[in-house]
Short mmCIF file of C-alpha atoms in Angstrom, two decimals:
data_model
loop_
_atom_site.label_atom_id
_atom_site.label_comp_id
_atom_site.label_asym_id
_atom_site.label_seq_id
_atom_site.Cartn_x
_atom_site.Cartn_y
_atom_site.Cartn_z
CA MET A 1 -48.03 19.74 5.56
CA SER A 2 -50.06 17.35 3.45
CA LEU A 3 -49.75 13.59 3.83
CA ASN A 4 -48.39 13.27 0.30
CA THR A 5 -45.69 15.86 1.04
CA ALA A 6 -44.72 14.03 4.22
CA GLN A 7 -44.56 10.72 2.38
CA MET A 8 -42.36 12.25 -0.31
CA GLN A 9 -39.98 13.59 2.32
CA GLU A 10 -39.80 10.21 4.05
CA GLU A 11 -39.20 8.23 0.86
CA PRO A 12 -35.65 6.76 1.00
CA ARG A 13 -33.40 8.36 -1.55
CA VAL A 14 -32.07 6.45 -4.53
CA VAL A 15 -28.29 6.05 -4.26
CA LEU A 16 -27.59 3.62 -7.11
CA SER A 17 -29.61 3.59 -10.31
CA ALA A 18 -29.51 1.87 -13.70
CA ARG A 19 -31.62 2.68 -16.73
CA GLY A 20 -31.94 0.58 -19.88
CA LEU A 21 -28.93 -1.51 -18.89
CA CYS A 22 -27.92 -3.98 -21.60
CA LYS A 23 -24.95 -6.28 -22.12
CA SER A 24 -24.42 -8.47 -25.15
CA PHE A 25 -21.67 -10.96 -25.87
CA GLY A 26 -21.82 -11.33 -29.63
CA ALA A 27 -25.36 -12.38 -30.47
CA PHE A 28 -26.13 -13.38 -26.87
CA ALA A 29 -27.96 -10.79 -24.76
CA ALA A 30 -26.90 -11.47 -21.17
CA VAL A 31 -28.74 -8.43 -19.78
CA SER A 32 -31.62 -6.68 -21.54
CA ASN A 33 -33.12 -3.32 -20.63
CA VAL A 34 -32.73 -3.55 -16.85
CA ASP A 35 -33.95 -0.62 -14.74
CA LEU A 36 -32.85 -0.72 -11.11
CA ASP A 37 -33.12 1.66 -8.15
CA VAL A 38 -31.31 0.91 -4.89
CA HIS A 39 -32.31 3.03 -1.89
CA HIS A 40 -30.34 4.29 1.09
CA ALA A 41 -30.80 2.29 4.31
CA GLN A 42 -32.45 -0.64 2.53
CA VAL A 43 -31.46 -4.18 1.57
CA HIS A 44 -32.27 -4.90 -2.08
CA ALA A 45 -32.05 -8.49 -3.33
CA LEU A 46 -31.32 -9.54 -6.90
CA ILE A 47 -32.58 -13.09 -7.39
CA GLY A 48 -33.31 -15.50 -10.19
CA PRO A 49 -32.44 -18.95 -11.54
CA ASN A 50 -28.92 -19.83 -12.66
CA GLY A 51 -28.06 -17.98 -15.84
CA ALA A 52 -30.56 -15.20 -15.16
CA GLY A 53 -27.88 -12.51 -15.46
CA LYS A 54 -27.45 -11.56 -11.79
CA THR A 55 -23.65 -11.65 -11.74
CA THR A 56 -23.48 -9.83 -15.09
CA VAL A 57 -25.61 -7.03 -13.62
CA PHE A 58 -23.26 -6.90 -10.62
CA ASN A 59 -20.26 -6.71 -12.95
CA LEU A 60 -21.89 -3.90 -14.91
CA LEU A 61 -22.78 -1.88 -11.83
CA THR A 62 -19.25 -2.18 -10.41
CA LYS A 63 -17.67 -1.53 -13.82
CA PHE A 64 -15.94 -4.87 -14.20
CA LEU A 65 -17.88 -4.98 -17.47
CA ALA A 66 -18.81 -2.07 -19.75
CA PRO A 67 -22.49 -1.97 -20.71
CA THR A 68 -23.46 -2.33 -24.36
CA SER A 69 -26.02 0.38 -23.71
CA GLY A 70 -27.78 2.08 -20.82
CA THR A 71 -26.68 4.31 -17.97
CA ILE A 72 -25.60 3.87 -14.35
CA SER A 73 -25.59 6.59 -11.71
CA LEU A 74 -24.18 6.62 -8.18
CA LEU A 75 -25.29 9.31 -5.72
CA GLY A 76 -26.60 11.33 -8.65
CA THR A 77 -23.37 11.10 -10.67
CA ASP A 78 -23.22 9.29 -14.02
CA ILE A 79 -20.63 6.51 -13.62
CA THR A 80 -21.40 4.64 -16.85
CA ARG A 81 -17.90 5.24 -18.22
CA VAL A 82 -16.02 5.62 -14.94
CA ALA A 83 -13.19 3.18 -14.12
CA PRO A 84 -13.80 0.52 -11.42
CA ASP A 85 -11.19 1.87 -8.99
CA LYS A 86 -12.67 5.36 -9.13
CA VAL A 87 -16.18 3.98 -8.66
CA ALA A 88 -14.97 2.21 -5.51
CA ARG A 89 -13.50 5.47 -4.20
CA LEU A 90 -16.85 7.15 -4.86
CA GLY A 91 -18.45 4.71 -2.44
CA LEU A 92 -19.57 1.64 -4.41
CA VAL A 93 -17.85 -1.37 -2.83
CA ARG A 94 -18.31 -5.03 -3.71
CA SER A 95 -17.60 -8.39 -2.12
CA PHE A 96 -17.25 -11.60 -4.12
CA GLN A 97 -18.51 -15.18 -3.83
CA ILE A 98 -15.01 -16.36 -2.91
CA SER A 99 -13.68 -15.03 0.38
CA ALA A 100 -11.00 -12.40 -0.25
CA VAL A 101 -8.99 -12.03 2.95
CA PHE A 102 -5.28 -12.33 3.63
CA PRO A 103 -5.07 -15.83 5.15
CA HIS A 104 -1.76 -15.38 6.98
CA LEU A 105 -2.69 -12.09 8.64
CA THR A 106 -4.72 -11.77 11.82
CA VAL A 107 -8.28 -10.50 11.85
CA LEU A 108 -7.02 -7.17 13.19
CA ASP A 109 -4.34 -6.82 10.52
CA ASN A 110 -6.79 -7.69 7.73
CA VAL A 111 -9.03 -4.85 8.83
CA ARG A 112 -6.08 -2.48 9.30
CA VAL A 113 -4.92 -3.19 5.74
CA ALA A 114 -8.41 -2.32 4.47
CA LEU A 115 -8.37 0.90 6.50
CA GLN A 116 -5.17 2.14 4.88
CA ARG A 117 -6.82 3.60 1.76
CA PRO A 118 -9.50 5.73 3.43
CA ASN A 119 -6.80 6.98 5.82
CA ASN A 120 -4.34 7.85 3.01
CA LEU A 121 -1.82 5.23 4.06
CA ALA A 122 -2.20 2.84 1.11
CA THR A 123 0.76 4.22 -0.83
CA GLN A 124 2.99 5.11 2.12
CA PHE A 125 4.71 1.72 2.15
CA TRP A 126 7.97 3.11 3.52
CA LYS A 127 6.44 3.85 6.90
CA PRO A 128 6.96 1.37 9.76
CA MET A 129 4.16 -0.99 10.79
CA SER A 130 3.73 1.09 13.94
CA ALA A 131 2.27 3.81 11.71
CA LEU A 132 -0.82 1.61 11.42
CA ASP A 133 -1.40 1.65 15.18
CA ARG A 134 -3.55 4.74 14.85
CA LEU A 135 -6.01 2.60 12.89
CA ASN A 136 -6.56 0.22 15.80
CA THR A 137 -9.51 2.09 17.32
CA ARG A 138 -11.52 2.09 14.10
CA ALA A 139 -10.43 -1.49 13.33
CA ASP A 140 -11.70 -2.65 16.72
CA GLU A 141 -15.00 -0.84 16.15
CA LEU A 142 -15.49 -2.74 12.88
CA ILE A 143 -14.40 -6.05 14.39
CA THR A 144 -16.87 -5.59 17.23
CA ALA A 145 -19.64 -4.55 14.84
CA VAL A 146 -19.43 -7.86 12.98
CA GLY A 147 -19.00 -9.98 16.12
CA LEU A 148 -15.36 -10.98 15.69
CA SER A 149 -13.97 -9.56 18.95
CA LYS A 150 -13.03 -13.00 20.29
CA GLU A 151 -11.13 -13.74 17.06
CA ARG A 152 -9.37 -10.32 16.94
CA ASN A 153 -5.87 -11.83 17.10
CA ALA A 154 -6.67 -15.08 15.30
CA VAL A 155 -5.01 -15.81 11.95
CA ALA A 156 -7.60 -15.58 9.18
CA ALA A 157 -6.65 -19.01 7.81
CA ASP A 158 -7.78 -20.56 11.10
CA LEU A 159 -11.29 -19.12 10.90
CA SER A 160 -14.26 -21.15 9.73
CA TYR A 161 -15.58 -20.38 6.26
CA GLY A 162 -18.49 -18.43 7.68
CA ARG A 163 -16.26 -16.33 9.94
CA LYS A 164 -13.99 -15.55 6.98
CA ARG A 165 -17.01 -14.17 5.15
CA VAL A 166 -17.83 -12.08 8.21
CA LEU A 167 -14.25 -10.77 8.20
CA GLU A 168 -14.64 -9.89 4.53
CA ILE A 169 -17.70 -7.79 5.37
CA ALA A 170 -15.63 -5.97 8.00
CA THR A 171 -12.91 -5.20 5.45
CA THR A 172 -15.44 -3.90 2.93
CA LEU A 173 -17.00 -1.69 5.61
CA ALA A 174 -13.53 -0.30 6.31
CA LEU A 175 -13.69 1.31 2.86
CA GLU A 176 -16.68 3.37 4.07
CA PRO A 177 -19.08 2.35 1.28
CA LYS A 178 -22.21 4.32 0.51
CA VAL A 179 -23.50 1.28 -1.39
CA LEU A 180 -22.38 -2.25 -0.53
CA LEU A 181 -22.80 -5.04 -3.10
CA LEU A 182 -22.68 -8.58 -1.74
CA ASP A 183 -22.39 -11.51 -4.14
CA GLU A 184 -24.04 -14.56 -2.56
CA PRO A 185 -22.92 -13.77 1.01
CA MET A 186 -24.56 -16.93 2.41
CA ALA A 187 -23.08 -19.38 -0.11
CA GLY A 188 -21.51 -22.42 1.55
CA MET A 189 -22.47 -21.40 5.09
CA GLY A 190 -23.97 -23.52 7.83
CA GLN A 191 -27.33 -22.44 9.24
CA GLU A 192 -25.81 -20.87 12.36
CA ASP A 193 -23.49 -18.65 10.32
CA VAL A 194 -26.34 -17.73 7.95
CA GLY A 195 -28.30 -16.28 10.84
CA ILE A 196 -25.30 -14.32 12.11
CA VAL A 197 -24.45 -12.86 8.70
CA ALA A 198 -28.08 -12.02 7.96
CA GLU A 199 -28.24 -9.96 11.16
CA ILE A 200 -24.95 -8.25 10.30
CA ILE A 201 -26.31 -7.27 6.87
CA ARG A 202 -29.49 -5.96 8.47
CA ASN A 203 -27.42 -3.77 10.81
CA VAL A 204 -25.07 -2.64 8.04
CA ALA A 205 -28.04 -1.43 5.99
CA ARG A 206 -29.11 1.02 8.68
CA GLU A 207 -26.43 3.43 7.46
CA ARG A 208 -26.02 2.51 3.78
CA ALA A 209 -27.66 0.74 0.87
CA VAL A 210 -27.03 -2.97 0.37
CA LEU A 211 -27.61 -4.78 -2.94
CA MET A 212 -27.12 -8.53 -2.76
CA VAL A 213 -27.35 -11.54 -5.00
CA GLU A 214 -28.71 -14.34 -2.85
CA HIS A 215 -30.19 -17.82 -3.39
CA ASN A 216 -31.35 -18.37 0.18
CA LEU A 217 -34.96 -17.23 -0.09
CA LYS A 218 -35.56 -17.44 3.65
CA VAL A 219 -32.85 -14.80 4.12
CA VAL A 220 -34.30 -12.69 1.31
CA ALA A 221 -37.75 -12.86 2.90
CA ASP A 222 -36.35 -11.98 6.32
CA ILE A 223 -34.06 -9.00 5.67
CA CYS A 224 -34.76 -7.54 2.21
CA HIS A 225 -36.92 -4.48 1.66
CA HIS A 226 -37.09 -4.86 -2.11
CA VAL A 227 -36.58 -7.79 -4.49
CA THR A 228 -35.82 -7.75 -8.21
CA VAL A 229 -36.28 -11.07 -10.01
CA LEU A 230 -34.29 -11.67 -13.18
CA GLN A 231 -34.92 -14.27 -15.87
CA ARG A 232 -32.86 -14.58 -19.04
CA GLY A 233 -31.31 -11.18 -18.39
CA GLU A 234 -34.62 -9.33 -18.04
CA ILE A 235 -36.64 -8.18 -15.04
CA LEU A 236 -39.44 -10.65 -14.47
CA ALA A 237 -40.94 -9.06 -11.34
CA GLU A 238 -40.08 -6.66 -8.54
CA GLY A 239 -41.46 -5.45 -5.25
CA ASP A 240 -41.31 -6.69 -1.68
CA TYR A 241 -40.85 -10.41 -1.06
CA ALA A 242 -44.54 -11.04 -0.41
CA LYS A 243 -45.45 -9.54 -3.77
CA VAL A 244 -42.86 -11.31 -5.91
CA SER A 245 -43.27 -14.66 -4.15
CA GLU A 246 -46.95 -14.71 -5.09
CA ASP A 247 -46.31 -13.87 -8.74
CA PRO A 248 -47.12 -17.05 -10.74
CA ARG A 249 -44.36 -16.25 -13.25
CA VAL A 250 -41.82 -16.12 -10.44
CA ARG A 251 -43.10 -19.36 -8.94
CA THR A 252 -42.71 -21.06 -12.30
CA ALA A 253 -39.31 -19.60 -13.10
CA TYR A 254 -37.61 -19.75 -9.74
CA MET A 255 -39.54 -20.48 -6.61
CA GLY A 256 -41.58 -23.46 -7.61
CA ASN A 257 -39.38 -25.92 -5.74
CA GLU A 258 -38.57 -23.63 -2.83
CA GLU A 259 -40.29 -23.19 0.51
CA HIS A 260 -41.54 -19.65 0.93
#
């Protein structure tokens, strides 16, 4: 077997792809001709200054917005015109900047609620709560995986902000995503929680693709395999962190006042 053949076989497969992605609001072009490939078992960061179009790209990929033009594919299937709920069932799952957990439920019950859909219990509301007990084993596996075992029976409202974000990651993992999109997962966290969540994301990406919008460049440098830099809705640069951080256009547009 030639070296080139071996390299081709080892190349991580593309699981989420966009080509020529554009979104206009009237005369304003929020996203212009974005090409994006997200690979299995890698962390891909989408960075850029405020107003660069990062959240709009996220909304396009997860179908919260319809593109003006361009195509999106997930696991080789064209999802450009597919509804958001169906896209989620196909394996594209997103978290948001604001923590989305049930504050009055325990950590365990939050994860059990998230597990209902993949276990076909989401619409069986007439069943007693004891019907959810069969989800406990998987729920405990997820809780342990994100380091929340000590808080298993704690009410979500009593958790720190950072631990709530960790719980949210557990609930998104309960949906068995093939591609996980994280919108500023480190926003508002203290340094200790940032380190914990960064390690969780690194571990999560061993079995799935992760695409994240993130402003903490130290985290991006530490855990991301690939970085796409946006400016004014267009791709300014892409590559690994070392490559993009040395690009003078990136330094001027985004990183000039950051340590890197």
